[in-house]
């Protein structure tokens, strides 16, 4: 089918800032759909019927026009945090064309003199402010698309709380239009509450002492609020290396404690997902706190005890069992739910837990690793090695089923 839907990126300069192709598409359309602000930018000579987006947002209404020339108006680049991305998941590529304009991110980077490919980008539209925490490190340049005029003040408050009060903030209103305005300040001195809803914030991050966290796995233990139920830094790094996070992959963190494994899994890539299963109410509060402070508010918390709490959860690509390997049914329930080709990693510190892992390996394969760590500590006027409890780590990959293996061989 010939493309019947055209998505036009329009800027603050309105219809007359569009190129010839975009203007022609609007002139030829039978229906133009968009936000009320965008529809108001169109001149009277656009004869198409104008329809604001339904509330709540619904693509089905647009699909009813299939075969009719339709234009959708979107801000700037429709494929960058825009409605074009949403439509592309529903409308086949052959039926849709996209005419992009300059995005607000491109305009802001140009005003700042920043190469856009070197800048971290975050949208707060429909996303928690805590997502910004994952981007905060000394020297980072970040462009934040605000949800409204209050966002810059909320950003400044968060920066001050996280030890980034010296961060330079540049707030741009109505980029690319006649009402464009720029406000510069440091987060610690920010006080302007009269910002237009349409704004974007450029941050040049400056961290106070100890505020900037490393990019590598194995964050300091001190950044996690916990009651001692924490996979320690070095063991956590080894465990995550065996879990091998991949973009888009889902982890179950079973017996999550303070949530450190799931949190670092999600910090490894912005598309990684994790579910923390924890039965203790106090530790559930730790998980909620830690996930926000460390910038992964999307980590899902399931309040309950395995194996019962695992029922109905989406199948994971990897599972970590930090506690409960001796609980009847936990290992089997996790193994049954794991996707083929997925990885199961389990840690044990007791003899009974180790015995359970040894028995499991005898039936399902995998590798067992003994981790014994020691730290130098004072002994009188000298130093000696103080050993931590040894940990047994099981790492096993779930092979394809016989039926699946046979189908692969046939292909």
PDB file of C-alpha atoms in Angstrom, residues 29-307:
ATOM      1  CA  UNK A  29      -4.024  16.053   3.424  1.00  0.00           C
ATOM      2  CA  UNK A  30      -7.660  15.326   4.117  1.00  0.00           C
ATOM      3  CA  UNK A  31      -7.101  15.148   7.880  1.00  0.00           C
ATOM      4  CA  UNK A  32      -4.431  16.716  10.091  1.00  0.00           C
ATOM      5  CA  UNK A  33      -4.008  15.274  13.583  1.00  0.00           C
ATOM      6  CA  UNK A  34      -1.902  16.827  16.329  1.00  0.00           C
ATOM      7  CA  UNK A  35      -1.765  18.651  19.606  1.00  0.00           C
ATOM      8  CA  UNK A  36      -3.836  21.794  19.943  1.00  0.00           C
ATOM      9  CA  UNK A  37      -0.687  23.948  20.023  1.00  0.00           C
ATOM     10  CA  UNK A  38       0.560  22.486  16.748  1.00  0.00           C
ATOM     11  CA  UNK A  39      -2.822  22.690  15.016  1.00  0.00           C
ATOM     12  CA  UNK A  40      -3.022  26.377  15.937  1.00  0.00           C
ATOM     13  CA  UNK A  41       0.186  26.999  13.955  1.00  0.00           C
ATOM     14  CA  UNK A  42      -1.474  26.093  10.656  1.00  0.00           C
ATOM     15  CA  UNK A  43      -2.663  28.890   8.337  1.00  0.00           C
ATOM     16  CA  UNK A  44      -6.210  29.124   7.084  1.00  0.00           C
ATOM     17  CA  UNK A  45      -5.338  27.822   3.637  1.00  0.00           C
ATOM     18  CA  UNK A  46      -4.858  24.323   5.057  1.00  0.00           C
ATOM     19  CA  UNK A  47      -8.310  22.960   4.221  1.00  0.00           C
ATOM     20  CA  UNK A  48      -7.900  19.568   5.899  1.00  0.00           C
ATOM     21  CA  UNK A  49     -10.089  18.683   8.859  1.00  0.00           C
ATOM     22  CA  UNK A  50      -8.128  19.328  12.054  1.00  0.00           C
ATOM     23  CA  UNK A  51      -8.365  16.803  14.843  1.00  0.00           C
ATOM     24  CA  UNK A  52      -6.614  17.049  18.232  1.00  0.00           C
ATOM     25  CA  UNK A  53      -5.204  13.854  19.683  1.00  0.00           C
ATOM     26  CA  UNK A  54      -7.826  11.979  21.683  1.00  0.00           C
ATOM     27  CA  UNK A  55      -7.415  11.912  25.452  1.00  0.00           C
ATOM     28  CA  UNK A  56      -6.308   9.399  26.498  1.00  0.00           C
ATOM     29  CA  UNK A  57      -3.933   8.955  23.556  1.00  0.00           C
ATOM     30  CA  UNK A  58      -5.165   6.286  21.127  1.00  0.00           C
ATOM     31  CA  UNK A  59      -3.622   5.252  17.788  1.00  0.00           C
ATOM     32  CA  UNK A  60      -6.645   3.149  16.792  1.00  0.00           C
ATOM     33  CA  UNK A  61      -8.584   6.237  15.813  1.00  0.00           C
ATOM     34  CA  UNK A  62      -5.833   7.179  13.373  1.00  0.00           C
ATOM     35  CA  UNK A  63      -5.809   3.706  11.808  1.00  0.00           C
ATOM     36  CA  UNK A  64      -9.463   4.170  10.857  1.00  0.00           C
ATOM     37  CA  UNK A  65      -8.276   6.636   8.188  1.00  0.00           C
ATOM     38  CA  UNK A  66      -6.075   4.064   6.416  1.00  0.00           C
ATOM     39  CA  UNK A  67      -6.118   4.831   2.670  1.00  0.00           C
ATOM     40  CA  UNK A  68      -6.890   8.522   3.249  1.00  0.00           C
ATOM     41  CA  UNK A  69      -4.097  11.144   3.068  1.00  0.00           C
ATOM     42  CA  UNK A  70      -3.445  12.022   6.710  1.00  0.00           C
ATOM     43  CA  UNK A  71      -0.811  14.247   8.317  1.00  0.00           C
ATOM     44  CA  UNK A  72       0.282  14.015  11.931  1.00  0.00           C
ATOM     45  CA  UNK A  73       2.037  16.997  13.492  1.00  0.00           C
ATOM     46  CA  UNK A  74       4.810  16.420  16.036  1.00  0.00           C
ATOM     47  CA  UNK A  75       7.479  18.526  17.690  1.00  0.00           C
ATOM     48  CA  UNK A  76      10.843  18.700  15.928  1.00  0.00           C
ATOM     49  CA  UNK A  77      12.071  15.204  15.116  1.00  0.00           C
ATOM     50  CA  UNK A  78       9.072  12.847  15.504  1.00  0.00           C
ATOM     51  CA  UNK A  79      11.365   9.821  15.864  1.00  0.00           C
ATOM     52  CA  UNK A  80      13.240  11.226  18.868  1.00  0.00           C
ATOM     53  CA  UNK A  81      11.108  10.776  22.004  1.00  0.00           C
ATOM     54  CA  UNK A  82       8.183  11.636  19.714  1.00  0.00           C
ATOM     55  CA  UNK A  83       4.902  10.283  18.431  1.00  0.00           C
ATOM     56  CA  UNK A  84       6.613   8.954  15.305  1.00  0.00           C
ATOM     57  CA  UNK A  85       8.248   6.223  17.390  1.00  0.00           C
ATOM     58  CA  UNK A  86       4.852   5.218  18.780  1.00  0.00           C
ATOM     59  CA  UNK A  87       3.217   5.147  15.355  1.00  0.00           C
ATOM     60  CA  UNK A  88       6.086   3.133  13.852  1.00  0.00           C
ATOM     61  CA  UNK A  89       5.236   0.271  16.225  1.00  0.00           C
ATOM     62  CA  UNK A  90       1.735   0.080  14.740  1.00  0.00           C
ATOM     63  CA  UNK A  91       1.857   1.410  11.162  1.00  0.00           C
ATOM     64  CA  UNK A  92       3.898  -0.609   8.612  1.00  0.00           C
ATOM     65  CA  UNK A  93       6.909   1.341   7.248  1.00  0.00           C
ATOM     66  CA  UNK A  94       5.553   1.209   3.687  1.00  0.00           C
ATOM     67  CA  UNK A  95       2.417   3.072   4.793  1.00  0.00           C
ATOM     68  CA  UNK A  96       4.131   5.898   6.651  1.00  0.00           C
ATOM     69  CA  UNK A  97       6.703   8.549   5.833  1.00  0.00           C
ATOM     70  CA  UNK A  98       8.361  10.883   8.313  1.00  0.00           C
ATOM     71  CA  UNK A  99       9.502  14.426   7.507  1.00  0.00           C
ATOM     72  CA  UNK A 100      11.688  15.471  10.400  1.00  0.00           C
ATOM     73  CA  UNK A 101      12.480  18.954  11.613  1.00  0.00           C
ATOM     74  CA  UNK A 102      15.307  20.005  13.947  1.00  0.00           C
ATOM     75  CA  UNK A 103      14.750  18.513  17.387  1.00  0.00           C
ATOM     76  CA  UNK A 104      14.903  20.620  20.530  1.00  0.00           C
ATOM     77  CA  UNK A 105      17.917  18.521  21.510  1.00  0.00           C
ATOM     78  CA  UNK A 106      19.739  19.476  18.295  1.00  0.00           C
ATOM     79  CA  UNK A 107      18.899  23.136  18.803  1.00  0.00           C
ATOM     80  CA  UNK A 108      20.016  23.091  22.446  1.00  0.00           C
ATOM     81  CA  UNK A 109      23.299  21.358  21.549  1.00  0.00           C
ATOM     82  CA  UNK A 110      23.885  23.981  18.866  1.00  0.00           C
ATOM     83  CA  UNK A 111      23.271  26.809  21.347  1.00  0.00           C
ATOM     84  CA  UNK A 112      25.694  25.204  23.828  1.00  0.00           C
ATOM     85  CA  UNK A 113      28.321  24.381  21.200  1.00  0.00           C
ATOM     86  CA  UNK A 114      28.187  20.693  22.172  1.00  0.00           C
ATOM     87  CA  UNK A 115      28.725  17.796  19.731  1.00  0.00           C
ATOM     88  CA  UNK A 116      25.400  16.002  20.147  1.00  0.00           C
ATOM     89  CA  UNK A 117      26.962  12.547  19.902  1.00  0.00           C
ATOM     90  CA  UNK A 118      28.924  13.262  23.084  1.00  0.00           C
ATOM     91  CA  UNK A 119      25.888  14.275  25.151  1.00  0.00           C
ATOM     92  CA  UNK A 120      23.693  12.103  27.391  1.00  0.00           C
ATOM     93  CA  UNK A 121      19.991  12.587  26.634  1.00  0.00           C
ATOM     94  CA  UNK A 122      17.048  12.103  28.986  1.00  0.00           C
ATOM     95  CA  UNK A 123      13.335  12.836  28.712  1.00  0.00           C
ATOM     96  CA  UNK A 124      11.269  13.425  31.847  1.00  0.00           C
ATOM     97  CA  UNK A 125       8.013  13.253  29.893  1.00  0.00           C
ATOM     98  CA  UNK A 126       6.264  10.262  31.436  1.00  0.00           C
ATOM     99  CA  UNK A 127       9.439   9.247  33.304  1.00  0.00           C
ATOM    100  CA  UNK A 128      10.493   9.684  36.945  1.00  0.00           C
ATOM    101  CA  UNK A 129      12.916  12.475  37.844  1.00  0.00           C
ATOM    102  CA  UNK A 130      15.055   9.833  39.605  1.00  0.00           C
ATOM    103  CA  UNK A 131      16.099   8.575  36.138  1.00  0.00           C
ATOM    104  CA  UNK A 132      18.483  11.547  36.032  1.00  0.00           C
ATOM    105  CA  UNK A 133      20.584  10.026  38.830  1.00  0.00           C
ATOM    106  CA  UNK A 134      21.990   7.427  36.424  1.00  0.00           C
ATOM    107  CA  UNK A 135      23.510  10.214  34.291  1.00  0.00           C
ATOM    108  CA  UNK A 136      25.199  12.173  37.077  1.00  0.00           C
ATOM    109  CA  UNK A 137      28.989  12.005  36.987  1.00  0.00           C
ATOM    110  CA  UNK A 138      31.632  14.708  37.090  1.00  0.00           C
ATOM    111  CA  UNK A 139      32.138  16.384  33.715  1.00  0.00           C
ATOM    112  CA  UNK A 140      29.081  14.813  32.056  1.00  0.00           C
ATOM    113  CA  UNK A 141      27.027  16.895  29.640  1.00  0.00           C
ATOM    114  CA  UNK A 142      23.335  16.076  29.824  1.00  0.00           C
ATOM    115  CA  UNK A 143      20.317  17.401  27.925  1.00  0.00           C
ATOM    116  CA  UNK A 144      17.055  16.928  29.796  1.00  0.00           C
ATOM    117  CA  UNK A 145      13.684  17.327  28.096  1.00  0.00           C
ATOM    118  CA  UNK A 146      11.414  18.771  30.795  1.00  0.00           C
ATOM    119  CA  UNK A 147       7.873  17.630  31.457  1.00  0.00           C
ATOM    120  CA  UNK A 148       6.732  21.161  32.430  1.00  0.00           C
ATOM    121  CA  UNK A 149       7.874  24.518  33.800  1.00  0.00           C
ATOM    122  CA  UNK A 150       8.507  23.085  37.261  1.00  0.00           C
ATOM    123  CA  UNK A 151      11.077  20.566  36.013  1.00  0.00           C
ATOM    124  CA  UNK A 152      14.135  22.899  36.135  1.00  0.00           C
ATOM    125  CA  UNK A 153      13.531  23.627  39.835  1.00  0.00           C
ATOM    126  CA  UNK A 154      13.063  19.902  40.532  1.00  0.00           C
ATOM    127  CA  UNK A 155      16.294  19.151  38.661  1.00  0.00           C
ATOM    128  CA  UNK A 156      18.203  21.791  40.648  1.00  0.00           C
ATOM    129  CA  UNK A 157      16.877  20.360  43.926  1.00  0.00           C
ATOM    130  CA  UNK A 158      17.911  16.822  42.966  1.00  0.00           C
ATOM    131  CA  UNK A 159      21.396  17.996  41.906  1.00  0.00           C
ATOM    132  CA  UNK A 160      21.918  19.707  45.256  1.00  0.00           C
ATOM    133  CA  UNK A 161      20.748  16.628  47.170  1.00  0.00           C
ATOM    134  CA  UNK A 162      23.106  14.379  45.212  1.00  0.00           C
ATOM    135  CA  UNK A 163      26.199  16.549  45.728  1.00  0.00           C
ATOM    136  CA  UNK A 164      26.134  18.183  42.295  1.00  0.00           C
ATOM    137  CA  UNK A 165      25.255  21.727  43.407  1.00  0.00           C
ATOM    138  CA  UNK A 166      28.107  23.235  41.355  1.00  0.00           C
ATOM    139  CA  UNK A 167      26.530  21.948  38.118  1.00  0.00           C
ATOM    140  CA  UNK A 168      25.949  24.628  35.474  1.00  0.00           C
ATOM    141  CA  UNK A 169      22.332  24.755  34.266  1.00  0.00           C
ATOM    142  CA  UNK A 170      21.179  26.377  31.036  1.00  0.00           C
ATOM    143  CA  UNK A 171      17.417  26.386  30.554  1.00  0.00           C
ATOM    144  CA  UNK A 172      16.057  27.056  27.054  1.00  0.00           C
ATOM    145  CA  UNK A 173      12.441  28.079  26.466  1.00  0.00           C
ATOM    146  CA  UNK A 174      10.648  27.900  23.100  1.00  0.00           C
ATOM    147  CA  UNK A 175      13.751  26.903  21.155  1.00  0.00           C
ATOM    148  CA  UNK A 176      13.719  27.954  17.513  1.00  0.00           C
ATOM    149  CA  UNK A 177      10.835  30.405  17.836  1.00  0.00           C
ATOM    150  CA  UNK A 178      10.344  34.134  18.377  1.00  0.00           C
ATOM    151  CA  UNK A 179       9.876  33.608  22.154  1.00  0.00           C
ATOM    152  CA  UNK A 180      13.172  31.765  22.641  1.00  0.00           C
ATOM    153  CA  UNK A 181      14.856  32.565  25.968  1.00  0.00           C
ATOM    154  CA  UNK A 182      17.906  31.252  27.836  1.00  0.00           C
ATOM    155  CA  UNK A 183      18.490  31.284  31.616  1.00  0.00           C
ATOM    156  CA  UNK A 184      21.922  30.356  33.045  1.00  0.00           C
ATOM    157  CA  UNK A 185      22.680  29.533  36.679  1.00  0.00           C
ATOM    158  CA  UNK A 186      24.286  26.977  38.941  1.00  0.00           C
ATOM    159  CA  UNK A 187      22.070  24.349  40.559  1.00  0.00           C
ATOM    160  CA  UNK A 188      22.932  25.640  44.045  1.00  0.00           C
ATOM    161  CA  UNK A 189      21.785  29.168  43.166  1.00  0.00           C
ATOM    162  CA  UNK A 190      18.786  28.297  40.982  1.00  0.00           C
ATOM    163  CA  UNK A 191      15.651  30.175  42.020  1.00  0.00           C
ATOM    164  CA  UNK A 192      13.699  30.928  38.809  1.00  0.00           C
ATOM    165  CA  UNK A 193      10.209  29.395  39.057  1.00  0.00           C
ATOM    166  CA  UNK A 194       8.716  31.253  36.078  1.00  0.00           C
ATOM    167  CA  UNK A 195       9.787  28.867  33.338  1.00  0.00           C
ATOM    168  CA  UNK A 196       7.602  28.098  30.316  1.00  0.00           C
ATOM    169  CA  UNK A 197       6.251  24.556  30.112  1.00  0.00           C
ATOM    170  CA  UNK A 198       8.093  24.059  26.809  1.00  0.00           C
ATOM    171  CA  UNK A 199      11.734  23.957  27.910  1.00  0.00           C
ATOM    172  CA  UNK A 200      14.901  21.887  27.814  1.00  0.00           C
ATOM    173  CA  UNK A 201      17.703  21.895  30.396  1.00  0.00           C
ATOM    174  CA  UNK A 202      21.422  21.596  29.551  1.00  0.00           C
ATOM    175  CA  UNK A 203      23.629  20.393  32.425  1.00  0.00           C
ATOM    176  CA  UNK A 204      27.393  20.546  32.744  1.00  0.00           C
ATOM    177  CA  UNK A 205      27.805  18.299  35.769  1.00  0.00           C
ATOM    178  CA  UNK A 206      30.209  19.212  38.547  1.00  0.00           C
ATOM    179  CA  UNK A 207      30.426  16.759  41.426  1.00  0.00           C
ATOM    180  CA  UNK A 208      31.306  17.384  45.040  1.00  0.00           C
ATOM    181  CA  UNK A 209      33.697  15.057  46.838  1.00  0.00           C
ATOM    182  CA  UNK A 210      32.583  11.421  46.512  1.00  0.00           C
ATOM    183  CA  UNK A 211      29.371  12.278  44.641  1.00  0.00           C
ATOM    184  CA  UNK A 212      30.407  10.869  41.254  1.00  0.00           C
ATOM    185  CA  UNK A 213      30.033   7.084  40.909  1.00  0.00           C
ATOM    186  CA  UNK A 214      32.084   4.912  38.529  1.00  0.00           C
ATOM    187  CA  UNK A 215      30.675   3.400  35.348  1.00  0.00           C
ATOM    188  CA  UNK A 216      32.047  -0.063  36.141  1.00  0.00           C
ATOM    189  CA  UNK A 217      30.086  -2.735  37.967  1.00  0.00           C
ATOM    190  CA  UNK A 218      30.899  -3.227  41.623  1.00  0.00           C
ATOM    191  CA  UNK A 219      29.755   0.051  43.178  1.00  0.00           C
ATOM    192  CA  UNK A 220      31.000   0.812  46.702  1.00  0.00           C
ATOM    193  CA  UNK A 221      28.958  -0.961  49.369  1.00  0.00           C
ATOM    194  CA  UNK A 222      28.346   2.377  51.073  1.00  0.00           C
ATOM    195  CA  UNK A 223      26.068   3.655  48.281  1.00  0.00           C
ATOM    196  CA  UNK A 224      23.445   1.009  49.137  1.00  0.00           C
ATOM    197  CA  UNK A 225      21.175   1.476  52.142  1.00  0.00           C
ATOM    198  CA  UNK A 226      21.136  -1.989  53.727  1.00  0.00           C
ATOM    199  CA  UNK A 227      20.956  -4.025  56.924  1.00  0.00           C
ATOM    200  CA  UNK A 228      23.911  -6.230  56.058  1.00  0.00           C
ATOM    201  CA  UNK A 229      21.952  -8.344  53.558  1.00  0.00           C
ATOM    202  CA  UNK A 230      24.135  -7.133  50.675  1.00  0.00           C
ATOM    203  CA  UNK A 231      26.200  -8.914  48.052  1.00  0.00           C
ATOM    204  CA  UNK A 232      29.554  -7.279  48.770  1.00  0.00           C
ATOM    205  CA  UNK A 233      31.337  -5.220  46.143  1.00  0.00           C
ATOM    206  CA  UNK A 234      33.922  -7.707  44.800  1.00  0.00           C
ATOM    207  CA  UNK A 235      31.552 -10.687  44.879  1.00  0.00           C
ATOM    208  CA  UNK A 236      28.867  -8.521  43.259  1.00  0.00           C
ATOM    209  CA  UNK A 237      31.227  -7.669  40.393  1.00  0.00           C
ATOM    210  CA  UNK A 238      32.035 -11.364  39.854  1.00  0.00           C
ATOM    211  CA  UNK A 239      28.361 -12.303  40.047  1.00  0.00           C
ATOM    212  CA  UNK A 240      27.311  -9.679  37.494  1.00  0.00           C
ATOM    213  CA  UNK A 241      30.121 -10.767  35.177  1.00  0.00           C
ATOM    214  CA  UNK A 242      28.650 -14.305  35.220  1.00  0.00           C
ATOM    215  CA  UNK A 243      25.105 -12.969  34.718  1.00  0.00           C
ATOM    216  CA  UNK A 244      26.410 -11.086  31.640  1.00  0.00           C
ATOM    217  CA  UNK A 245      23.858  -8.241  31.203  1.00  0.00           C
ATOM    218  CA  UNK A 246      22.769  -7.618  27.609  1.00  0.00           C
ATOM    219  CA  UNK A 247      20.639  -4.808  26.134  1.00  0.00           C
ATOM    220  CA  UNK A 248      16.936  -5.408  26.731  1.00  0.00           C
ATOM    221  CA  UNK A 249      17.493  -8.493  28.900  1.00  0.00           C
ATOM    222  CA  UNK A 250      15.322  -9.189  31.956  1.00  0.00           C
ATOM    223  CA  UNK A 251      16.784 -10.317  35.295  1.00  0.00           C
ATOM    224  CA  UNK A 252      15.044 -11.868  38.276  1.00  0.00           C
ATOM    225  CA  UNK A 253      16.861 -10.964  41.515  1.00  0.00           C
ATOM    226  CA  UNK A 254      15.439 -13.578  43.891  1.00  0.00           C
ATOM    227  CA  UNK A 255      15.887 -12.812  47.570  1.00  0.00           C
ATOM    228  CA  UNK A 256      17.019  -9.344  46.520  1.00  0.00           C
ATOM    229  CA  UNK A 257      18.030  -7.970  49.925  1.00  0.00           C
ATOM    230  CA  UNK A 258      18.747  -4.286  49.275  1.00  0.00           C
ATOM    231  CA  UNK A 259      18.493  -4.747  45.490  1.00  0.00           C
ATOM    232  CA  UNK A 260      22.182  -4.276  44.617  1.00  0.00           C
ATOM    233  CA  UNK A 261      22.374  -6.956  41.891  1.00  0.00           C
ATOM    234  CA  UNK A 262      19.218  -5.837  40.069  1.00  0.00           C
ATOM    235  CA  UNK A 263      20.214  -2.178  40.343  1.00  0.00           C
ATOM    236  CA  UNK A 264      23.678  -2.704  38.878  1.00  0.00           C
ATOM    237  CA  UNK A 265      22.210  -4.948  36.166  1.00  0.00           C
ATOM    238  CA  UNK A 266      19.953  -2.064  35.073  1.00  0.00           C
ATOM    239  CA  UNK A 267      22.743   0.512  35.307  1.00  0.00           C
ATOM    240  CA  UNK A 268      24.814  -1.529  32.835  1.00  0.00           C
ATOM    241  CA  UNK A 269      22.547  -0.499  29.918  1.00  0.00           C
ATOM    242  CA  UNK A 270      19.486   1.790  29.750  1.00  0.00           C
ATOM    243  CA  UNK A 271      17.317  -0.964  28.237  1.00  0.00           C
ATOM    244  CA  UNK A 272      18.154  -3.653  30.818  1.00  0.00           C
ATOM    245  CA  UNK A 273      15.197  -4.648  33.011  1.00  0.00           C
ATOM    246  CA  UNK A 274      15.045  -6.276  36.424  1.00  0.00           C
ATOM    247  CA  UNK A 275      12.511  -7.621  38.915  1.00  0.00           C
ATOM    248  CA  UNK A 276      13.517  -7.764  42.590  1.00  0.00           C
ATOM    249  CA  UNK A 277      11.684 -10.381  44.663  1.00  0.00           C
ATOM    250  CA  UNK A 278      11.909  -9.708  48.398  1.00  0.00           C
ATOM    251  CA  UNK A 279       9.681 -10.737  51.326  1.00  0.00           C
ATOM    252  CA  UNK A 280      11.099  -8.543  54.120  1.00  0.00           C
ATOM    253  CA  UNK A 281       9.292  -5.196  54.462  1.00  0.00           C
ATOM    254  CA  UNK A 282      12.341  -3.300  55.671  1.00  0.00           C
ATOM    255  CA  UNK A 283      14.460  -4.542  52.791  1.00  0.00           C
ATOM    256  CA  UNK A 284      11.698  -3.669  50.351  1.00  0.00           C
ATOM    257  CA  UNK A 285      12.051  -0.070  51.578  1.00  0.00           C
ATOM    258  CA  UNK A 286      15.805  -0.276  50.996  1.00  0.00           C
ATOM    259  CA  UNK A 287      15.210  -1.433  47.409  1.00  0.00           C
ATOM    260  CA  UNK A 288      12.789   1.423  46.713  1.00  0.00           C
ATOM    261  CA  UNK A 289      15.264   3.953  48.102  1.00  0.00           C
ATOM    262  CA  UNK A 290      18.336   2.505  46.386  1.00  0.00           C
ATOM    263  CA  UNK A 291      16.778   2.150  42.943  1.00  0.00           C
ATOM    264  CA  UNK A 292      15.804   5.853  42.897  1.00  0.00           C
ATOM    265  CA  UNK A 293      19.071   7.203  44.295  1.00  0.00           C
ATOM    266  CA  UNK A 294      21.079   5.132  41.794  1.00  0.00           C
ATOM    267  CA  UNK A 295      18.957   6.150  38.813  1.00  0.00           C
ATOM    268  CA  UNK A 296      16.942   3.030  37.948  1.00  0.00           C
ATOM    269  CA  UNK A 297      13.411   3.779  39.217  1.00  0.00           C
ATOM    270  CA  UNK A 298      12.069   1.312  36.649  1.00  0.00           C
ATOM    271  CA  UNK A 299      13.295  -1.655  38.699  1.00  0.00           C
ATOM    272  CA  UNK A 300      10.153  -3.606  39.597  1.00  0.00           C
ATOM    273  CA  UNK A 301       9.690  -4.758  43.180  1.00  0.00           C
ATOM    274  CA  UNK A 302       7.638  -7.886  43.897  1.00  0.00           C
ATOM    275  CA  UNK A 303       6.747  -8.201  47.556  1.00  0.00           C
ATOM    276  CA  UNK A 304       6.695 -11.868  48.461  1.00  0.00           C
ATOM    277  CA  UNK A 305       8.666 -15.034  49.020  1.00  0.00           C
ATOM    278  CA  UNK A 306       9.926 -17.402  46.335  1.00  0.00           C
ATOM    279  CA  UNK A 307       8.808 -19.727  44.910  1.00  0.00           C
TER     280      UNK A 307
END
